[in-house]
CSV table of C-alpha atoms and ligand atoms in Angstrom, one decimal:
chain,number,residue,atom,x,y,z
A,1,MET,CA,51.8,100.0,107.2
A,2,LEU,CA,53.1,97.3,109.4
A,3,ALA,CA,55.7,98.3,111.9
A,4,SER,CA,59.0,96.2,111.5
A,5,PRO,CA,59.6,93.8,114.4
A,6,LYS,CA,61.9,95.0,117.1
A,7,LEU,CA,65.4,93.7,116.7
A,8,LEU,CA,67.0,92.0,119.7
A,9,PRO,CA,70.7,91.4,120.0
A,10,GLN,CA,70.3,87.9,121.5
A,11,GLU,CA,68.2,86.9,118.5
A,12,ILE,CA,70.8,88.2,116.1
A,13,ILE,CA,73.5,86.2,117.9
A,14,ARG,CA,71.3,83.1,117.9
A,15,HIS,CA,70.8,83.4,114.1
A,16,LEU,CA,74.6,83.6,113.7
A,17,ARG,CA,75.2,80.8,116.2
A,18,ASP,CA,72.8,78.6,114.2
A,19,GLY,CA,74.5,79.4,110.9
A,20,GLN,CA,71.6,81.5,109.5
A,21,SER,CA,72.3,84.6,107.4
A,22,LEU,CA,71.6,88.0,108.9
A,23,SER,CA,69.6,90.7,107.1
A,24,ALA,CA,71.3,94.1,106.4
A,25,GLN,CA,69.0,95.6,109.1
A,26,GLU,CA,70.2,93.1,111.7
A,27,ILE,CA,73.8,93.8,110.9
A,28,ASP,CA,73.3,97.5,111.0
A,29,PHE,CA,71.4,97.3,114.2
A,30,PHE,CA,74.1,95.3,115.9
A,31,ILE,CA,77.0,97.5,114.7
A,32,THR,CA,75.1,100.7,115.6
A,33,GLY,CA,74.5,99.3,119.0
A,34,LEU,CA,78.1,98.4,119.4
A,35,THR,CA,79.1,102.0,118.6
A,36,ASN,CA,76.5,103.6,120.8
A,37,GLN,CA,77.1,101.1,123.6
A,38,SER,CA,73.6,99.7,123.7
A,39,ILE,CA,75.1,96.3,122.9
A,40,THR,CA,77.0,94.9,125.9
A,41,ASP,CA,80.6,93.7,125.7
A,42,ALA,CA,79.3,90.2,126.5
A,43,GLN,CA,76.9,90.3,123.5
A,44,ALA,CA,79.7,91.6,121.2
A,45,ALA,CA,82.0,88.8,122.4
A,46,ALA,CA,79.3,86.2,121.7
A,47,PHE,CA,78.8,87.8,118.3
A,48,ALA,CA,82.5,87.5,117.5
A,49,MET,CA,82.7,83.9,118.7
A,50,ALA,CA,79.6,83.0,116.6
A,51,VAL,CA,81.3,84.5,113.5
A,52,PHE,CA,84.5,82.8,114.4
A,53,PHE,CA,82.9,79.4,114.4
A,54,ARG,CA,80.3,79.8,111.7
A,55,GLY,CA,82.2,82.2,109.3
A,56,LEU,CA,80.2,84.6,107.1
A,57,ALA,CA,79.3,84.3,103.4
A,58,PRO,CA,81.0,87.0,101.3
A,59,ASP,CA,77.7,89.1,101.0
A,60,GLN,CA,77.3,89.0,104.8
A,61,CYS,CA,80.9,89.9,105.3
A,62,ALA,CA,80.5,92.8,102.9
A,63,LEU,CA,77.4,94.0,104.8
A,64,LEU,CA,79.3,93.8,108.1
A,65,THR,CA,82.3,95.7,106.5
A,66,HIS,CA,79.9,98.5,105.3
A,67,ALA,CA,78.2,98.8,108.6
A,68,MET,CA,81.5,99.1,110.4
A,69,MET,CA,82.7,101.7,107.9
A,70,ARG,CA,79.5,103.7,108.3
A,71,SER,CA,79.9,103.6,112.2
A,72,GLY,CA,82.0,106.7,111.9
A,73,LYS,CA,83.3,109.3,109.4
A,74,VAL,CA,84.2,108.4,105.8
A,75,LEU,CA,86.9,110.7,104.5
A,76,ASP,CA,86.1,112.6,101.3
A,77,TRP,CA,89.2,114.0,99.5
A,78,SER,CA,87.4,115.5,96.6
A,79,ASN,CA,88.0,119.1,97.7
A,80,GLU,CA,91.7,118.6,98.2
A,81,ASN,CA,92.8,119.0,94.6
A,82,LEU,CA,95.1,116.0,94.8
A,83,THR,CA,97.4,115.5,91.9
A,84,GLY,CA,97.4,111.6,92.1
A,85,PRO,CA,95.4,108.6,93.2
A,86,LEU,CA,94.8,107.8,96.9
A,87,LEU,CA,96.6,104.5,97.5
A,88,ASP,CA,97.5,102.4,100.5
A,89,LYS,CA,98.9,99.1,101.6
A,90,HIS,CA,98.1,97.1,104.7
A,91,SER,CA,99.8,94.2,106.3
A,92,THR,CA,98.1,91.5,108.4
A,93,GLY,CA,101.0,91.8,110.8
A,94,GLY,CA,104.4,90.3,111.2
A,95,VAL,CA,107.8,90.5,112.8
A,96,GLY,CA,110.6,92.8,111.6
A,97,ASP,CA,108.1,94.2,109.1
A,98,ASN,CA,109.0,97.9,108.7
A,99,ILE,CA,107.8,98.0,105.0
A,100,SER,CA,105.3,100.9,105.5
A,101,LEU,CA,108.0,103.3,106.6
A,102,ILE,CA,109.8,102.7,103.3
A,103,LEU,CA,106.8,102.2,101.0
A,104,ALA,CA,104.6,105.1,101.9
A,105,PRO,CA,107.2,107.8,101.0
A,106,ALA,CA,108.3,105.8,97.9
A,107,ILE,CA,104.7,105.7,96.6
A,108,ALA,CA,104.3,109.4,97.4
A,109,ALA,CA,107.5,110.1,95.5
A,110,SER,CA,106.0,108.2,92.5
A,111,GLY,CA,103.0,110.5,92.2
A,112,ALA,CA,100.3,109.0,94.5
A,113,HIS,CA,98.9,110.1,97.9
A,114,VAL,CA,99.1,107.7,100.8
A,115,PRO,CA,96.8,108.4,103.8
A,116,MET,CA,98.2,105.5,105.8
A,117,ILE,CA,96.2,104.8,109.0
A,118,SER,CA,98.2,102.2,110.8
A,119,GLY,CA,97.9,100.3,114.1
A,120,ARG,CA,99.7,99.4,117.2
A,121,GLY,CA,101.5,96.1,117.7
A,122,LEU,CA,99.1,93.2,118.3
A,123,GLY,CA,100.0,90.0,120.1
A,124,HIS,CA,103.5,89.0,118.9
A,125,THR,CA,103.4,91.3,115.9
A,126,GLY,CA,104.9,94.8,115.7
A,127,GLY,CA,102.9,97.9,114.7
A,128,THR,CA,103.9,100.8,112.5
A,129,LEU,CA,102.4,103.2,115.1
A,130,ASP,CA,104.7,101.9,117.8
A,131,LYS,CA,107.7,102.2,115.6
A,132,LEU,CA,106.9,105.8,114.8
A,133,SER,CA,106.6,106.5,118.5
A,134,ALA,CA,110.3,105.9,118.7
A,135,ILE,CA,110.8,109.2,116.8
A,136,PRO,CA,110.8,112.1,119.4
A,137,GLY,CA,107.9,114.5,118.8
A,138,TYR,CA,106.3,112.6,116.0
A,139,ARG,CA,102.5,113.0,116.3
A,140,THR,CA,100.6,109.9,115.3
A,141,ASP,CA,97.3,111.7,116.2
A,142,PRO,CA,97.3,114.9,114.3
A,143,ASP,CA,94.0,116.7,113.8
A,144,GLU,CA,92.2,115.9,110.5
A,145,GLN,CA,93.3,119.2,108.9
A,146,LEU,CA,97.0,118.6,109.5
A,147,PHE,CA,96.6,115.0,108.3
A,148,ARG,CA,94.9,116.2,105.1
A,149,THR,CA,97.5,118.9,104.5
A,150,VAL,CA,100.5,116.5,104.9
A,151,VAL,CA,98.8,114.0,102.5
A,152,ARG,CA,98.2,116.7,100.0
A,153,GLU,CA,101.5,118.6,100.2
A,154,ILE,CA,104.0,115.8,101.0
A,155,GLY,CA,102.1,112.9,99.5
A,156,CYS,CA,102.0,110.6,102.6
A,157,ALA,CA,101.1,110.7,106.2
A,158,ILE,CA,101.3,107.7,108.5
A,159,ILE,CA,99.1,108.2,111.5
A,160,GLY,CA,97.0,106.1,114.0
A,161,GLN,CA,93.4,105.2,113.8
A,162,THR,CA,91.3,108.2,115.0
A,163,ASP,CA,88.2,108.0,117.2
A,164,GLU,CA,86.1,109.0,114.2
A,165,LEU,CA,87.1,106.4,111.7
A,166,ALA,CA,85.3,103.0,112.0
A,167,PRO,CA,84.7,103.3,115.8
A,168,ALA,CA,82.8,100.0,115.7
A,169,ASP,CA,85.9,98.2,114.6
A,170,ARG,CA,87.9,99.7,117.4
A,171,LYS,CA,85.3,98.5,119.9
A,172,LEU,CA,85.0,95.0,118.4
A,173,TYR,CA,88.7,94.7,117.9
A,174,ALA,CA,89.4,95.3,121.6
A,175,ILE,CA,86.9,92.6,122.5
A,176,ARG,CA,88.3,90.1,120.0
A,177,ASP,CA,91.8,90.7,121.3
A,178,VAL,CA,90.8,89.4,124.7
A,179,THR,CA,88.3,86.7,123.6
A,180,ALA,CA,90.5,84.6,121.3
A,181,THR,CA,88.5,85.7,118.2
A,182,VAL,CA,91.2,87.6,116.3
A,183,GLU,CA,91.9,84.8,113.8
A,184,SER,CA,88.6,84.8,111.9
A,185,ILE,CA,88.7,85.4,108.2
A,186,ALA,CA,85.4,87.3,108.2
A,187,LEU,CA,86.3,89.4,111.2
A,188,VAL,CA,89.8,90.3,109.9
A,189,THR,CA,88.4,91.2,106.5
A,190,SER,CA,85.7,93.5,107.9
A,191,SER,CA,88.1,95.0,110.4
A,192,ILE,CA,90.8,95.9,107.9
A,193,LEU,CA,88.5,97.0,105.1
A,194,SER,CA,86.1,99.1,107.2
A,195,LYS,CA,89.1,101.3,108.1
A,196,LYS,CA,90.5,101.4,104.6
A,197,LEU,CA,87.1,102.2,103.1
A,198,ALA,CA,86.6,105.0,105.7
A,199,ALA,CA,89.9,106.5,104.7
A,200,GLY,CA,88.5,107.1,101.2
A,201,LEU,CA,91.1,105.1,99.2
A,202,GLN,CA,91.1,104.4,95.5
A,203,GLY,CA,93.4,101.4,95.6
A,204,LEU,CA,94.7,99.0,98.2
A,205,VAL,CA,97.4,96.4,98.2
A,206,MET,CA,97.3,93.9,101.1
A,207,ASP,CA,100.4,92.1,102.4
A,208,VAL,CA,98.9,88.9,103.8
A,209,LYS,CA,101.6,87.1,105.9
A,210,THR,CA,101.9,83.4,106.1
A,211,GLY,CA,104.1,81.1,108.2
A,212,SER,CA,105.2,80.8,111.8
A,213,GLY,CA,105.1,84.6,112.6
A,214,ALA,CA,101.7,85.3,110.9
A,215,PHE,CA,98.3,85.2,112.4
A,216,MET,CA,97.3,82.8,109.6
A,217,GLN,CA,100.2,80.3,109.7
A,218,GLU,CA,99.1,77.9,107.0
A,219,LEU,CA,99.3,79.0,103.4
A,220,GLU,CA,95.7,77.8,102.7
A,221,GLN,CA,94.4,80.0,105.5
A,222,SER,CA,96.4,83.0,104.3
A,223,ARG,CA,95.1,82.4,100.8
A,224,ALA,CA,91.5,82.2,102.0
A,225,LEU,CA,92.0,85.5,103.9
A,226,ALA,CA,93.6,87.2,100.9
A,227,LYS,CA,90.7,86.0,98.6
A,228,SER,CA,88.2,87.2,101.2
A,229,ILE,CA,89.7,90.7,101.4
A,230,VAL,CA,90.1,91.1,97.6
A,231,ASN,CA,86.5,89.9,97.0
A,232,VAL,CA,84.8,92.0,99.7
A,233,ALA,CA,86.9,95.1,98.8
A,234,GLY,CA,85.8,94.6,95.1
A,235,ARG,CA,82.1,94.4,96.2
A,236,ALA,CA,82.7,97.7,98.0
A,237,GLY,CA,84.2,99.3,94.9
A,238,LEU,CA,87.8,99.4,96.2
A,239,PRO,CA,90.2,97.9,93.7
A,240,THR,CA,92.5,95.6,95.8
A,241,ARG,CA,95.2,93.0,95.3
A,242,ALA,CA,96.8,90.9,97.9
A,243,LEU,CA,100.4,89.5,98.0
A,244,ILE,CA,101.0,86.5,100.2
A,245,THR,CA,104.5,87.0,101.8
A,246,ASP,CA,106.6,84.7,103.9
A,247,MET,CA,106.7,85.1,107.7
A,248,ASN,CA,108.6,81.8,108.5
A,249,GLN,CA,111.5,84.2,109.4
A,250,PRO,CA,111.5,87.8,110.3
A,251,LEU,CA,111.3,90.1,107.3
A,252,ALA,CA,114.1,92.5,108.3
A,253,HIS,CA,117.1,91.1,110.1
A,254,CYS,CA,116.1,93.2,113.1
A,255,ALA,CA,113.0,93.6,115.2
A,256,GLY,CA,111.9,96.2,117.8
A,257,ASN,CA,110.7,99.7,117.4
A,258,ALA,CA,113.6,102.2,117.2
A,259,ILE,CA,115.8,99.5,115.6
A,260,GLU,CA,113.3,99.0,112.8
A,261,VAL,CA,113.0,102.7,112.2
A,262,GLN,CA,116.8,103.0,111.9
A,263,HIS,CA,116.7,100.0,109.5
A,264,ALA,CA,114.0,101.7,107.4
A,265,LEU,CA,116.0,104.9,107.3
A,266,ASP,CA,119.2,103.0,106.3
A,267,HIS,CA,117.1,101.5,103.5
A,268,LEU,CA,115.8,104.9,102.3
A,269,THR,CA,119.2,106.6,102.4
A,270,GLY,CA,121.1,103.7,100.9
A,271,ALA,CA,123.3,103.2,104.0
A,272,HIS,CA,122.1,99.6,104.0
A,273,ARG,CA,119.5,97.9,101.9
A,274,GLN,CA,118.4,94.3,102.7
A,275,ALA,CA,117.4,92.4,99.6
A,276,ARG,CA,114.3,90.7,101.1
A,277,VAL,CA,113.0,94.0,102.3
A,278,HIS,CA,113.6,95.6,99.0
A,279,GLU,CA,111.9,92.7,97.2
A,280,VAL,CA,108.7,93.2,99.3
A,281,VAL,CA,108.8,97.0,98.9
A,282,LEU,CA,109.1,96.7,95.1
A,283,ALA,CA,106.4,94.0,94.8
A,284,LEU,CA,103.8,95.8,96.9
A,285,GLY,CA,104.7,99.2,95.5
A,286,ALA,CA,104.5,98.0,91.9
A,287,HIS,CA,100.9,96.7,92.5
A,288,MET,CA,100.0,100.0,94.1
A,289,LEU,CA,101.2,102.1,91.2
A,290,HIS,CA,99.7,99.8,88.7
A,291,LEU,CA,96.3,99.8,90.4
A,292,GLY,CA,96.5,103.6,90.7
A,293,GLY,CA,97.2,103.9,86.9
A,294,LEU,CA,100.6,105.4,87.5
A,295,ALA,CA,102.5,102.7,85.4
A,296,PRO,CA,101.5,100.7,82.3
A,297,ASN,CA,102.6,97.4,83.7
A,298,LEU,CA,104.2,95.8,86.8
A,299,ALA,CA,107.7,95.9,85.5
A,300,ALA,CA,107.6,99.7,84.8
A,301,ALA,CA,105.8,100.2,88.2
A,302,SER,CA,108.6,98.3,90.0
A,303,ASP,CA,111.3,100.4,88.3
A,304,LYS,CA,109.5,103.5,89.3
A,305,VAL,CA,109.4,102.5,93.0
A,306,ASP,CA,113.1,101.5,92.8
A,307,GLU,CA,114.0,104.9,91.3
A,308,ALA,CA,111.9,106.7,94.0
A,309,ILE,CA,114.1,104.9,96.6
A,310,THR,CA,117.5,104.9,95.0
A,311,SER,CA,117.3,108.6,94.0
A,312,GLY,CA,116.8,109.6,97.6
A,313,LYS,CA,113.4,111.2,96.9
A,314,ALA,CA,111.6,108.8,99.2
A,315,ALA,CA,114.1,109.5,102.0
A,316,GLU,CA,113.5,113.2,101.5
A,317,LEU,CA,109.7,112.8,101.7
A,318,PHE,CA,109.9,110.6,104.8
A,319,ALA,CA,112.0,113.3,106.5
A,320,ARG,CA,109.6,116.0,105.5
A,321,MET,CA,106.6,114.0,106.7
A,322,CYS,CA,108.3,113.4,110.1
A,323,ALA,CA,109.2,117.1,110.5
A,324,ARG,CA,105.7,118.2,109.5
A,325,LEU,CA,104.2,115.8,112.0
A,326,GLY,CA,106.3,117.2,114.9
A,327,GLY,CA,109.4,115.0,114.6
A,328,PRO,CA,113.0,116.4,114.4
A,329,LYS,CA,113.9,118.3,111.2
A,330,ASP,CA,117.3,116.6,111.0
A,331,LEU,CA,116.2,113.0,111.5
A,332,LEU,CA,118.0,111.7,108.5
A,333,SER,CA,121.4,113.1,109.4
A,334,LYS,CA,121.2,112.6,113.1
A,335,SER,CA,119.0,109.5,113.4
A,336,LYS,CA,121.3,107.7,115.8
A,337,ALA,CA,121.1,110.6,118.2
A,338,TYR,CA,117.3,110.5,118.1
A,339,LEU,CA,116.5,106.8,117.9
A,340,LYS,CA,117.6,105.6,121.3
A,341,ILE,CA,118.7,102.0,121.5
A,342,ALA,CA,118.8,100.2,125.0
A,343,PRO,CA,122.4,100.3,126.4
A,344,LEU,CA,123.0,96.6,127.1
A,345,SER,CA,123.8,94.2,124.3
A,346,LEU,CA,123.9,90.4,124.6
A,347,ALA,CA,124.8,88.0,121.8
A,348,VAL,CA,122.8,84.8,121.4
A,349,GLN,CA,125.6,82.4,120.7
A,350,PRO,CA,125.0,78.8,119.5
A,351,LYS,CA,127.2,76.3,121.3
A,352,ARG,CA,128.8,75.1,118.1
A,353,LYS,CA,128.9,75.8,114.3
A,354,ALA,CA,125.6,75.1,112.6
A,355,TYR,CA,123.1,76.2,110.0
A,356,VAL,CA,119.7,77.8,110.8
A,357,LYS,CA,117.1,75.2,109.9
A,358,SER,CA,113.8,76.9,111.0
A,359,ILE,CA,112.7,79.8,113.1
A,360,ASP,CA,109.7,80.1,115.3
A,361,THR,CA,109.1,83.7,114.3
A,362,ARG,CA,106.2,84.1,116.6
A,363,ALA,CA,108.5,83.4,119.5
A,364,ILE,CA,110.9,86.1,118.3
A,365,GLY,CA,108.0,88.6,118.3
A,366,LEU,CA,107.1,87.4,121.8
A,367,ALA,CA,110.7,87.9,122.9
A,368,ILE,CA,110.3,91.6,122.0
A,369,VAL,CA,107.1,91.8,124.0
A,370,GLN,CA,108.9,90.2,126.9
A,371,LEU,CA,111.7,92.9,126.6
A,372,GLY,CA,109.0,95.6,126.9
A,373,GLY,CA,108.9,96.4,123.2
A,374,GLY,CA,105.3,95.2,122.9
A,375,ARG,CA,102.2,95.0,125.2
A,376,THR,CA,100.6,92.3,127.2
A,377,ARG,CA,97.7,94.6,128.2
A,378,HIS,CA,96.0,97.2,126.0
A,379,GLN,CA,96.9,100.1,128.4
A,380,ASP,CA,100.7,99.2,128.6
A,381,ALA,CA,103.3,101.7,127.6
A,382,ILE,CA,106.1,100.3,125.4
A,383,ASP,CA,109.8,100.7,125.5
A,384,THR,CA,110.8,101.6,121.9
A,385,SER,CA,114.5,101.3,122.6
A,386,VAL,CA,114.7,97.5,123.2
A,387,GLY,CA,114.9,94.9,120.4
A,388,LEU,CA,117.0,92.5,118.4
A,389,SER,CA,119.5,93.0,115.7
A,390,GLN,CA,121.6,90.8,113.4
A,391,LEU,CA,118.9,88.2,113.4
A,392,ALA,CA,120.1,85.1,111.6
A,393,MET,CA,117.9,83.9,108.7
A,394,ILE,CA,117.1,80.4,107.5
A,395,GLY,CA,120.3,78.8,105.9
A,396,ASP,CA,122.7,81.2,107.7
A,397,HIS,CA,125.8,79.7,109.1
A,398,VAL,CA,126.1,80.5,112.8
A,399,SER,CA,128.8,79.8,115.3
A,400,PRO,CA,130.0,81.1,118.7
A,401,GLU,CA,131.6,84.0,116.7
A,402,GLN,CA,128.6,84.4,114.4
A,403,PRO,CA,125.6,84.8,116.8
A,404,LEU,CA,121.9,84.1,116.2
A,405,ALA,CA,121.0,87.6,117.2
A,406,ILE,CA,122.0,90.5,119.4
A,407,ILE,CA,119.6,91.4,122.2
A,408,HIS,CA,119.3,95.1,123.1
A,409,ALA,CA,117.9,95.4,126.7
A,410,HIS,CA,118.1,97.6,129.8
A,411,SER,CA,119.0,94.9,132.4
A,412,SER,CA,120.8,91.6,132.3
A,413,LEU,CA,117.8,89.9,133.8
A,414,GLN,CA,115.7,91.1,130.9
A,415,ALA,CA,118.4,90.1,128.4
A,416,GLU,CA,118.8,86.6,129.9
A,417,SER,CA,115.1,85.8,129.6
A,418,ALA,CA,115.1,87.0,125.9
A,419,LEU,CA,118.2,84.8,125.4
A,420,ALA,CA,116.4,81.7,126.5
A,421,ALA,CA,113.4,82.5,124.3
A,422,LEU,CA,115.6,83.1,121.3
A,423,GLU,CA,117.6,79.9,121.8
A,424,ALA,CA,114.3,78.0,121.8
A,425,ALA,CA,113.1,79.8,118.7
A,426,TYR,CA,116.0,78.7,116.5
A,427,GLN,CA,116.3,75.1,115.2
A,428,LEU,CA,119.8,74.4,114.0
A,429,SER,CA,121.2,71.7,111.7
A,430,GLU,CA,124.7,70.4,111.3
A,431,GLU,CA,124.0,70.0,107.6
A,432,PRO,CA,123.9,73.1,105.3
A,433,ILE,CA,120.3,74.4,104.7
A,434,ALA,CA,119.2,76.3,101.6
A,435,ALA,CA,118.4,79.9,102.2
A,436,GLN,CA,114.7,81.0,101.8
A,437,SER,CA,115.5,84.3,100.4
A,438,GLN,CA,112.3,84.9,98.3
A,439,ALA,CA,109.6,86.6,100.4
A,440,VAL,CA,106.7,87.0,97.9
A,441,ILE,CA,104.9,83.7,97.6
A,442,GLU,CA,101.9,84.6,95.4
A,443,THR,CA,99.5,87.3,94.3
A,444,ILE,CA,95.7,87.2,94.6
A,445,HIS,CA,93.7,89.2,92.1
A,446,ALA,CA,90.0,90.0,91.8
A,447,ASP,CA,88.2,88.2,89.0
A,448,GLY,CA,88.8,90.1,85.8
A,449,ASP,CA,91.9,91.9,87.1
A,450,GLU,CA,94.6,90.8,84.7
A,451,ALA,CA,97.8,92.3,86.1
B,501,URA,N1,94.5,94.1,111.5
B,501,URA,C1,93.3,94.7,111.7
B,501,URA,O1,93.2,95.9,111.5
B,501,URA,N2,92.3,93.9,112.0
B,501,URA,C2,92.4,92.6,112.2
B,501,URA,O2,91.4,92.0,112.6
B,501,URA,C3,93.6,92.0,112.1
B,501,URA,C4,94.7,92.7,111.7
């Protein structure tokens, strides 16, 4: 028998660079080397850049996704005696996007199990994990046993990526983050799906953002990403749909960590429900329940999610999940005491009466980072108490009495620099502008999925 030729990282990179396809062995070799550190960071960066420029055909992307999934543990839930399907949703990242905090317990209350492994903020976008860190005591890194117990008994657990799940993605992601190779359809697809497949899901709904606050700002790019994820997930046997949703303005009318948790709690308890947020929760949730076989059609599924929220069942499950993961037992009734908001408030006042014409949503996200609510370096700690509230949306009438936003900061220096960023982020018009209230733009299905 002939021995197979020795694989060399530089040859694999050269093949990619020259637009040739890789064999499954080459992909496995590279990803194994990334995980066991026999591939250097420089080689991983060159690999990412070659994929960035050349792209990957769907079969190659599926091989990469599988290799990254197999770089660590793949959760098996078959011994847990779960009473419903394992479902999840994942967002490609936005500003004022606190949907997971509302959706996970709503889906749990509708009969499914949601093992939601979420990430930290990235670039200008907020992360669910950072939002949860605003809740005192909440453990985003429970041991696997506790994670399994909470998913089984309460129905949902939102935690961070562990060292065991898709470690190759963690490594490659950190390198992409500092080498301008995040915005690659093949790399985003394999990064997201390797983690979702490792979590042992039975259905996934993607929220692919588009617009000024999204990584893929053009609708065509967002559509291509959504199609890539749905297609590669289908090849891996994970039924998946993707909704493309608007990020030309923040989703909630607030952004920041503690502020967004309070907004989500207000939504769950009914203290305040914002229509755009509710629209996105119902749309994503309806597809999740329908994919999981928990409703005969999308209309019935949407009603079920609505009922889970308006009945207070989702709020109750969120509170139980928090308490079980180390957070306060009375979070719902005493949220304002636990979720600390920075003491200084500054209104961003336009000089004259006007209408909001457009918003640079990315700049709003970066203003939060500047306030300390996000990171500029991987190792940075964040300040969960800073943020923005009462963000004006497109079409809103603003005036010196009706501000563009309220900044929550610790010092006037901090607040003044966010003020300049926000003033620049808003384009105003003297003429009335139509509101853009609808957030869900389109749905991408796998071939043969008729929902
Ligand atoms: N989220 C991920 O998990 N990976 C990406 O590449 C982009 C967003």
